[in-house]
Amino acid sequence: MTTVRLNSADPLSVDTDALIVGFLPGQDGPVPAVSAESLESAFGGRLAASLRAVAFSGKPGELAKLPTFGAVAAPLLVAVGLGGSPGHEELRRAAGTAVRSLAGTSRAALALPAGTAEQAEAVALGALLGAYAFARYRTDGEQQAPVSELTVLSEQPADAAERAGVLAESVCLVRDLVNTPPSDLWPARFAEIAEQVGGKAGLSVEVLDDEQLRAGGYGGIVGVGQGSANPPRLVRLAYRHPEATKTLAFVGKGITFDSGGLSLKPSASMAWMKSDMGGAGAVLGALVGIARLGLPVNAVGYLCLAENLPSGTAQRPSDVLHSYSGKTVEVLDTDAEGRLVLMDGIARAAEDDPDLIVDVATLTGAQIVALGWRTAGVMANDDAVRELVVEAAGAAGEGAWGMPLPEELRRGLDSPVADIANLHPERWGGMLAAGIFLKEFVPDGVRWAHIDMAGPAFNKGEPHGYTPVGGTGAITRTLIGLAERHASI
Ligand code: BES
Ligand code: MN
Ligand code: ZN
């Protein structure tokens, strides 16, 4: 467990193992963004020149480590580039990059711009997120322990560090869930974790098991889950605030493993499908964060949990499901399962009479084709809602971009036997066709947005900024930001 605190100590004298200093690119080399003159003189006027010598110029993403030979109290100086006029996301990324490079060190202090509460929070949050490690399954000790004590040098009151701590714990909960192998995270286990973690945060938690789902008419969740020996669950999390005037509903896709079902995926595409519950993870993380921050809104979260496996009891292509909304759905492809669990979650969420429903899902490979690994697609039945979600994601530093829901795609979902089919015959625009499918299950007059984060949920490449390899916890902070934007006071 990594902790962060704020401290108004001087960077020159702070008692720590590593002093992280943010640098701006200057005319004559990198310039510390804080305490520039005292740092340069502590190093006998040689700091900028020494950093130039190791090709460090202060650009974003750059990192250099220098022994201090007693020039300051800390034995190690970690220079991290901020670029010109850094915003909050640049601060988060720089703090994350620096802290990530210090695994094996126990204490680090960060001297980055932290004059406002928002900046102090950004530095603390980036540092905490950069300190994340998933070592639960390592017995070889190969992985070095993350920095355990972080100090942000700032005169701001402690609230900024507390907020950062809550946000980071929410995100890291999601990362842990995504990283946990499906052998240890099946629907009932996920529901238990939601009960434990949600209960501790003061949420009320209700779980529907497979019999209750069958009896309740949740044909989509039941259909997707029936091929697995680990039956499905629907979790409802609720947070209420006495002064709230708005209610938000979040619905998360929680496929604990997506093999594709009988429409089996090729093995290469199955490799990281343990992350197919990232949407449900983000909803759980957000509800916990909203409750711990005590935001003045009401929020409900639905986790649509199932394991999509092929077997003698699995649903078949051409099966017809009776969704919770009453609409019937022809399953043409069992690998288009996310929309089948979400259609029930969305219809159920609408019964809570929310001001806004947002569903979050690792829904389509087409999202990755369209927007790449780091940018989620945002669709909505209302332009202002779509823009609000994109804006909230931008403020959180989580990539997201507005996408259309072209009406002409609806015809392709016509089924000869049921009200709608779960597969569009056209491969192109697959992210949008999935959005069009979901829109059918949103009752008239209910504002709704859909976030497809197939790419952003899981980092298959190199770590960057505060983002580790594996589960990223993406969109968790966007949802919390949406709750803040709906707060009544
Ligand atoms: N979970 C996948 C989508 C996905 C793909 C997530 C890559 C993360 C990375 C989803 O259930 C799926 O299989 N979608 C199909 C839909 C198709 C059959 C219409 C897809 O995108 O190929
Ligand atoms: Mn699938
Ligand atoms: Zn899936």
XYZ file of C-alpha atoms and ligand atoms in Angstrom:
513
model
C 0.000 0.000 0.000
C 1.329 3.329 -1.034
C 0.438 6.446 0.935
C 0.686 10.090 -0.062
C 0.808 13.227 2.070
C 1.376 16.908 1.412
C 4.263 18.677 3.100
C 5.494 22.249 2.805
C 9.161 21.241 3.282
C 11.903 22.740 1.119
C 13.011 20.439 -1.748
C 16.634 21.045 -0.714
C 16.219 19.723 2.802
C 13.338 17.224 2.605
C 14.239 13.891 4.206
C 13.591 11.295 1.493
C 15.290 8.628 -0.649
C 14.539 10.302 -3.972
C 13.699 13.896 -4.843
C 11.551 14.110 -7.966
C 11.775 17.502 -9.665
C 9.618 18.613 -12.593
C 11.469 20.570 -15.308
C 10.311 22.947 -18.010
C 12.304 23.175 -21.239
C 14.201 26.513 -21.188
C 16.412 28.479 -23.598
C 19.609 27.317 -21.889
C 18.466 23.871 -20.924
C 15.920 22.432 -18.496
C 14.674 24.672 -15.666
C 13.104 23.323 -12.446
C 9.427 24.298 -12.377
C 9.706 25.033 -8.640
C 12.594 26.359 -6.501
C 14.624 26.896 -9.683
C 17.215 29.280 -8.262
C 17.850 27.494 -4.976
C 18.165 24.120 -6.746
C 20.536 25.462 -9.385
C 22.715 27.080 -6.728
C 22.629 23.993 -4.468
C 24.180 22.137 -7.413
C 26.813 24.837 -7.815
C 25.186 26.148 -10.983
C 25.802 22.833 -12.753
C 22.313 21.271 -12.683
C 21.037 22.409 -16.077
C 24.374 21.570 -17.729
C 24.493 18.099 -16.119
C 20.974 17.316 -17.308
C 21.793 18.555 -20.803
C 24.782 16.210 -20.758
C 22.445 13.225 -20.295
C 20.196 14.536 -23.106
C 17.437 15.682 -20.752
C 15.677 18.800 -21.974
C 12.425 18.894 -19.965
C 10.070 17.579 -22.642
C 7.063 15.523 -21.498
C 7.944 11.863 -20.911
C 11.664 12.524 -20.354
C 13.314 11.156 -17.232
C 16.868 11.396 -15.877
C 18.368 10.250 -12.592
C 21.343 12.012 -11.025
C 23.194 11.222 -7.786
C 23.204 14.401 -5.704
C 26.607 13.923 -3.948
C 25.186 15.805 -0.976
C 24.069 18.892 -2.899
C 20.596 18.395 -1.400
C 19.404 16.157 1.454
C 18.038 13.448 -0.871
C 20.736 11.137 -2.280
C 18.982 10.842 -5.658
C 17.478 13.468 -7.937
C 14.908 12.301 -10.468
C 14.352 14.895 -13.174
C 11.078 14.531 -15.064
C 10.019 16.589 -18.068
C 6.800 18.632 -17.910
C 6.952 20.420 -21.272
C 5.957 24.080 -21.588
C 2.942 25.281 -19.515
C 1.895 21.867 -18.109
C -1.780 21.252 -17.309
C -3.157 18.820 -14.749
C -2.783 15.783 -16.991
C 0.868 16.632 -17.719
C 1.441 16.825 -13.959
C -0.271 13.460 -13.390
C 1.737 11.823 -16.159
C 5.077 13.270 -15.077
C 4.493 12.256 -11.444
C 3.466 8.782 -12.600
C 6.490 8.367 -14.900
C 8.888 9.378 -12.124
C 7.337 7.221 -9.410
C 7.077 4.237 -11.760
C 10.846 4.454 -12.327
C 11.503 4.208 -8.574
C 10.221 0.695 -7.815
C 12.469 -0.683 -5.078
C 12.832 2.738 -3.396
C 10.815 3.235 -0.241
C 10.307 7.032 -0.011
C 10.037 9.736 -2.671
C 9.212 13.454 -2.527
C 7.787 15.336 -5.505
C 8.700 18.934 -6.302
C 6.296 19.687 -9.149
C 3.965 22.688 -9.579
C 1.501 22.225 -6.692
C 0.497 25.770 -5.793
C -3.221 25.149 -6.248
C -5.315 22.395 -4.673
C -6.022 20.979 -8.155
C -2.329 20.828 -8.999
C -1.456 19.219 -5.669
C -4.202 16.647 -6.258
C -2.943 15.970 -9.788
C 0.626 15.391 -8.623
C -0.518 13.162 -5.746
C -2.871 11.184 -7.982
C -0.325 10.654 -10.753
C 2.225 9.539 -8.167
C -0.167 7.060 -6.520
C -1.301 5.640 -9.866
C 2.327 5.335 -10.987
C 3.138 3.389 -7.822
C 0.671 0.626 -8.724
C 1.942 -2.931 -9.035
C 0.082 -6.226 -9.386
C 2.298 -8.695 -7.542
C -0.331 -10.995 -6.065
C 0.747 -13.956 -8.181
C 4.522 -13.483 -8.017
C 6.535 -15.858 -5.864
C 9.921 -15.227 -7.511
C 10.339 -11.780 -5.918
C 11.407 -10.523 -9.318
C 9.098 -7.567 -9.155
C 10.396 -4.734 -6.984
C 8.097 -3.212 -4.391
C 6.541 0.103 -5.437
C 7.390 3.319 -3.575
C 5.495 3.106 -0.299
C 5.683 6.670 1.082
C 5.060 9.603 -1.235
C 5.342 13.246 -0.228
C 4.053 16.033 -2.445
C 5.822 19.280 -1.641
C 2.926 21.727 -1.410
C 1.472 24.268 0.970
C -2.060 23.206 0.153
C -4.259 21.673 2.888
C -4.394 17.873 3.205
C -7.762 17.508 1.377
C -6.013 17.359 -1.994
C -4.042 14.297 -0.903
C -7.162 12.693 0.560
C -9.111 13.163 -2.661
C -6.196 11.786 -4.666
C -6.071 8.800 -2.321
C -9.760 8.016 -2.837
C -9.504 8.362 -6.620
C -6.364 6.225 -6.782
C -7.874 3.480 -4.623
C -10.933 3.352 -6.886
C -8.783 3.080 -10.014
C -6.442 0.506 -8.456
C -9.399 -1.621 -7.339
C -10.464 -1.777 -10.992
C -6.912 -2.545 -12.150
C -6.708 -5.419 -9.646
C -10.045 -6.839 -10.817
C -9.040 -6.625 -14.495
C -5.641 -8.196 -13.820
C -7.069 -11.045 -11.760
C -7.156 -14.199 -13.874
C -10.601 -15.582 -14.715
C -9.758 -18.700 -12.678
C -10.038 -16.429 -9.632
C -12.691 -13.984 -10.852
C -15.967 -15.491 -11.993
C -19.356 -13.751 -11.732
C -20.288 -14.910 -8.210
C -16.824 -14.020 -6.902
C -17.006 -10.565 -8.524
C -20.419 -10.086 -6.871
C -18.937 -11.045 -3.483
C -16.129 -8.538 -3.911
C -18.711 -5.877 -4.843
C -20.645 -6.723 -1.650
C -17.515 -6.462 0.488
C -15.967 -3.365 -1.067
C -19.315 -1.655 -1.693
C -20.579 -2.424 1.803
C -17.415 -0.975 3.325
C -17.893 2.246 1.337
C -21.486 2.524 2.602
C -23.249 1.431 -0.597
C -26.321 -0.764 -0.487
C -25.639 -3.858 -2.554
C -28.138 -6.339 -3.981
C -27.165 -9.431 -5.957
C -29.436 -11.421 -8.239
C -28.257 -15.018 -8.749
C -28.979 -17.090 -11.857
C -32.318 -18.418 -10.582
C -33.483 -14.909 -9.730
C -32.265 -13.679 -13.117
C -34.250 -16.401 -14.868
C -37.352 -15.680 -12.803
C -36.913 -11.938 -13.270
C -36.841 -12.168 -17.058
C -33.219 -11.201 -17.622
C -32.939 -13.284 -20.791
C -29.788 -11.600 -22.055
C -27.658 -12.108 -18.950
C -28.976 -15.661 -18.562
C -28.379 -16.508 -22.236
C -24.787 -15.291 -22.236
C -24.009 -16.969 -18.909
C -25.630 -20.353 -19.511
C -22.622 -21.945 -21.236
C -20.425 -21.648 -18.165
C -20.283 -23.739 -14.990
C -19.927 -20.345 -13.248
C -23.436 -18.892 -13.463
C -24.174 -15.182 -14.079
C -25.040 -12.467 -11.583
C -26.530 -8.971 -11.681
C -25.278 -6.645 -8.963
C -27.044 -3.411 -8.058
C -25.058 -0.858 -6.070
C -26.787 2.224 -4.706
C -25.546 5.412 -3.107
C -27.891 8.112 -1.827
C -27.135 11.602 -0.587
C -29.775 13.486 1.448
C -29.298 16.727 -0.537
C -29.177 15.103 -3.944
C -31.461 16.346 -6.684
C -30.080 14.155 -9.507
C -29.787 10.409 -9.975
C -27.152 8.857 -12.199
C -27.234 5.236 -13.348
C -24.110 3.446 -14.518
C -24.256 0.060 -16.248
C -21.082 -1.985 -16.736
C -20.294 -4.917 -19.002
C -18.868 -7.590 -16.745
C -17.835 -10.569 -18.866
C -15.280 -12.225 -16.583
C -13.948 -14.110 -19.599
C -15.014 -13.793 -23.231
C -14.129 -16.855 -25.291
C -16.756 -15.810 -27.839
C -19.001 -18.739 -26.831
C -19.952 -21.137 -29.639
C -18.955 -18.354 -32.074
C -15.491 -19.062 -30.663
C -12.743 -16.470 -30.924
C -9.402 -17.416 -32.485
C -6.906 -18.013 -29.654
C -4.876 -14.867 -30.352
C -7.929 -12.626 -29.782
C -8.889 -14.536 -26.632
C -5.555 -13.849 -24.952
C -6.547 -10.772 -22.949
C -10.309 -11.372 -22.675
C -10.062 -11.485 -18.882
C -10.310 -7.700 -19.281
C -13.855 -7.954 -20.690
C -15.222 -7.024 -17.252
C -13.460 -3.649 -17.269
C -16.762 -1.772 -17.679
C -18.283 -3.414 -14.596
C -15.001 -2.757 -12.801
C -15.187 0.952 -13.659
C -18.798 1.122 -12.416
C -17.863 -0.527 -9.094
C -14.789 1.697 -8.716
C -16.820 4.822 -9.501
C -19.634 4.004 -7.051
C -17.086 3.358 -4.308
C -15.293 6.620 -5.136
C -18.535 8.652 -5.250
C -19.595 7.265 -1.867
C -16.211 7.858 -0.232
C -16.109 11.429 -1.547
C -19.671 11.927 -0.306
C -20.761 13.638 -3.528
C -24.237 15.244 -3.355
C -25.875 13.055 -6.006
C -27.715 9.762 -6.030
C -25.971 7.037 -7.998
C -26.857 3.488 -8.889
C -24.528 1.027 -10.560
C -25.343 -2.226 -12.304
C -22.704 -4.892 -12.871
C -23.837 -7.291 -15.613
C -21.703 -10.332 -14.793
C -21.403 -13.481 -16.913
C -18.747 -15.792 -18.317
C -19.045 -16.373 -22.078
C -18.011 -19.986 -22.716
C -18.983 -22.692 -25.231
C -20.468 -25.935 -23.883
C -23.441 -28.276 -24.204
C -25.554 -25.749 -22.342
C -24.298 -22.682 -24.198
C -26.642 -20.493 -26.212
C -26.488 -21.116 -29.964
C -26.418 -18.799 -32.939
C -30.112 -18.500 -33.962
C -31.416 -18.754 -30.378
C -33.971 -16.092 -29.472
C -33.669 -14.355 -26.091
C -36.426 -12.594 -24.159
C -34.780 -9.456 -22.862
C -35.729 -7.716 -19.604
C -37.295 -4.896 -21.655
C -39.729 -7.366 -23.230
C -38.098 -7.165 -26.663
C -36.952 -10.398 -28.282
C -33.434 -10.739 -29.673
C -32.073 -13.194 -32.204
C -28.522 -14.216 -31.305
C -26.697 -14.423 -34.619
C -23.255 -14.324 -33.049
C -22.581 -15.442 -29.485
C -19.416 -13.317 -29.481
C -21.550 -10.152 -29.640
C -22.448 -10.935 -26.003
C -21.708 -7.587 -24.374
C -24.762 -5.930 -25.877
C -26.895 -8.859 -24.662
C -25.991 -8.383 -21.007
C -26.106 -4.587 -21.298
C -29.584 -4.552 -22.859
C -30.938 -6.071 -19.633
C -28.817 -3.816 -17.416
C -29.939 -0.673 -19.253
C -33.624 -1.628 -19.161
C -33.368 -2.396 -15.443
C -31.475 0.848 -14.736
C -34.251 2.850 -16.438
C -36.643 1.657 -13.691
C -34.653 3.736 -11.179
C -35.898 6.830 -13.033
C -32.385 8.260 -13.492
C -31.560 11.653 -15.009
C -28.881 9.946 -17.057
C -27.831 6.377 -17.859
C -24.225 5.754 -18.851
C -23.128 2.297 -19.898
C -19.444 1.380 -20.007
C -18.173 -1.592 -21.962
C -15.249 -3.265 -23.686
C -17.766 -3.753 -26.457
C -16.193 -3.927 -29.905
C -12.894 -4.550 -31.672
C -14.213 -1.898 -34.075
C -13.624 0.742 -31.365
C -9.916 -0.115 -31.476
C -9.923 0.029 -35.291
C -11.579 3.450 -35.216
C -9.841 5.153 -32.281
C -6.881 3.022 -31.220
C -5.854 1.773 -27.805
C -6.135 4.924 -25.748
C -9.289 6.689 -26.928
C -12.743 5.456 -25.950
C -15.740 6.070 -28.218
C -18.675 7.971 -26.729
C -22.155 7.715 -28.237
C -25.414 9.140 -26.878
C -29.050 9.819 -27.675
C -28.490 13.512 -26.863
C -25.689 15.750 -28.162
C -25.245 17.670 -24.901
C -24.920 14.435 -22.924
C -22.301 13.093 -25.316
C -20.316 16.314 -25.043
C -20.563 16.294 -21.257
C -19.117 12.764 -21.117
C -16.290 13.664 -23.513
C -15.536 16.793 -21.472
C -15.501 14.838 -18.176
C -13.132 12.274 -19.706
C -10.872 15.038 -21.021
C -10.667 16.675 -17.590
C -9.725 13.314 -16.073
C -7.030 12.834 -18.732
C -8.880 9.781 -20.055
C -9.010 9.787 -23.839
C -12.539 9.781 -25.281
C -14.099 11.032 -28.476
C -17.664 11.617 -29.591
C -19.061 9.226 -32.197
C -22.362 9.277 -34.095
C -25.270 6.841 -33.984
C -26.314 6.805 -37.661
C -29.999 5.838 -37.895
C -29.494 4.017 -41.202
C -27.596 1.264 -39.360
C -30.787 0.188 -37.557
C -32.194 -1.650 -40.608
C -29.219 -4.008 -40.652
C -30.274 -5.258 -37.222
C -33.703 -6.393 -38.457
C -34.303 -10.082 -37.748
C -36.661 -12.351 -39.696
C -37.807 -14.010 -36.447
C -37.336 -11.590 -33.533
C -37.639 -7.854 -32.771
C -33.929 -7.288 -33.355
C -30.728 -9.252 -34.120
C -27.480 -8.872 -32.185
C -25.255 -8.728 -35.277
C -25.083 -6.250 -38.139
C -24.270 -7.875 -41.510
C -21.861 -5.052 -42.303
C -18.462 -5.167 -40.546
C -17.733 -1.480 -41.085
C -18.859 0.880 -38.356
C -19.196 -2.016 -35.902
C -18.812 0.273 -32.867
C -21.718 2.398 -34.044
C -23.941 -0.599 -34.872
C -23.407 -1.859 -31.309
C -24.441 1.582 -30.036
C -27.549 1.523 -32.251
C -28.444 -1.891 -30.802
C -28.164 -0.628 -27.197
C -30.181 2.511 -27.961
C -33.179 0.260 -28.675
C -33.279 -0.668 -24.991
C -33.290 2.883 -23.653
C -36.881 3.968 -22.988
C -38.065 7.141 -24.757
C -37.260 10.320 -22.870
C -34.333 8.831 -20.916
C -30.960 10.466 -21.515
C -28.278 7.881 -22.222
C -24.614 7.661 -23.180
C -22.558 4.644 -24.170
C -18.782 4.414 -23.675
C -16.946 1.758 -25.714
C -13.513 1.306 -24.144
C -12.372 -1.995 -25.686
C -8.883 -0.521 -26.225
C -8.380 1.729 -23.180
C -9.351 -0.890 -20.553
C -6.181 -2.928 -20.983
C -2.632 -1.873 -21.849
C -0.986 -4.605 -23.919
C 2.032 -2.418 -24.714
C 4.606 -0.526 -22.683
C 3.741 1.340 -19.483
C 3.443 5.127 -19.954
C 2.833 8.055 -17.606
C 0.742 6.721 -14.712
C -0.593 3.817 -16.810
C 0.851 0.364 -16.085
C 0.847 -2.730 -18.274
C -2.420 -4.702 -17.997
C -5.580 -3.339 -16.391
C -5.702 0.463 -16.562
C -8.841 1.303 -14.574
C -9.894 3.495 -17.506
C -13.139 5.508 -17.300
C -13.492 5.069 -13.523
C -12.472 8.709 -12.940
C -14.609 9.890 -15.864
C -17.697 8.434 -14.138
C -16.759 10.066 -10.834
C -16.272 13.340 -12.740
C -19.762 12.950 -14.229
C -21.180 12.579 -10.730
C -19.337 15.753 -9.705
C -20.875 17.530 -12.683
C -24.349 16.437 -11.507
C -23.774 17.396 -7.879
C -26.543 19.612 -6.548
C -24.572 21.900 -4.234
N -15.148 -8.308 -25.841
C -15.242 -8.204 -27.262
C -14.702 -6.873 -27.790
C -13.230 -6.605 -27.592
C -12.352 -6.824 -28.637
C -12.757 -6.080 -26.407
C -11.007 -6.549 -28.468
C -11.419 -5.815 -26.235
C -10.545 -6.032 -27.263
C -16.690 -8.321 -27.703
O -17.491 -9.129 -26.930
C -16.684 -8.916 -29.066
O -16.309 -10.033 -29.192
N -17.114 -8.128 -30.044
C -17.184 -8.571 -31.390
C -18.525 -8.140 -31.924
C -18.849 -8.713 -33.264
C -19.064 -10.200 -33.161
C -20.072 -8.015 -33.781
C -16.052 -7.922 -32.154
O -15.743 -6.766 -31.913
O -15.444 -8.613 -32.971
Mn -17.422 -11.160 -27.485
Zn -16.956 -9.294 -24.959
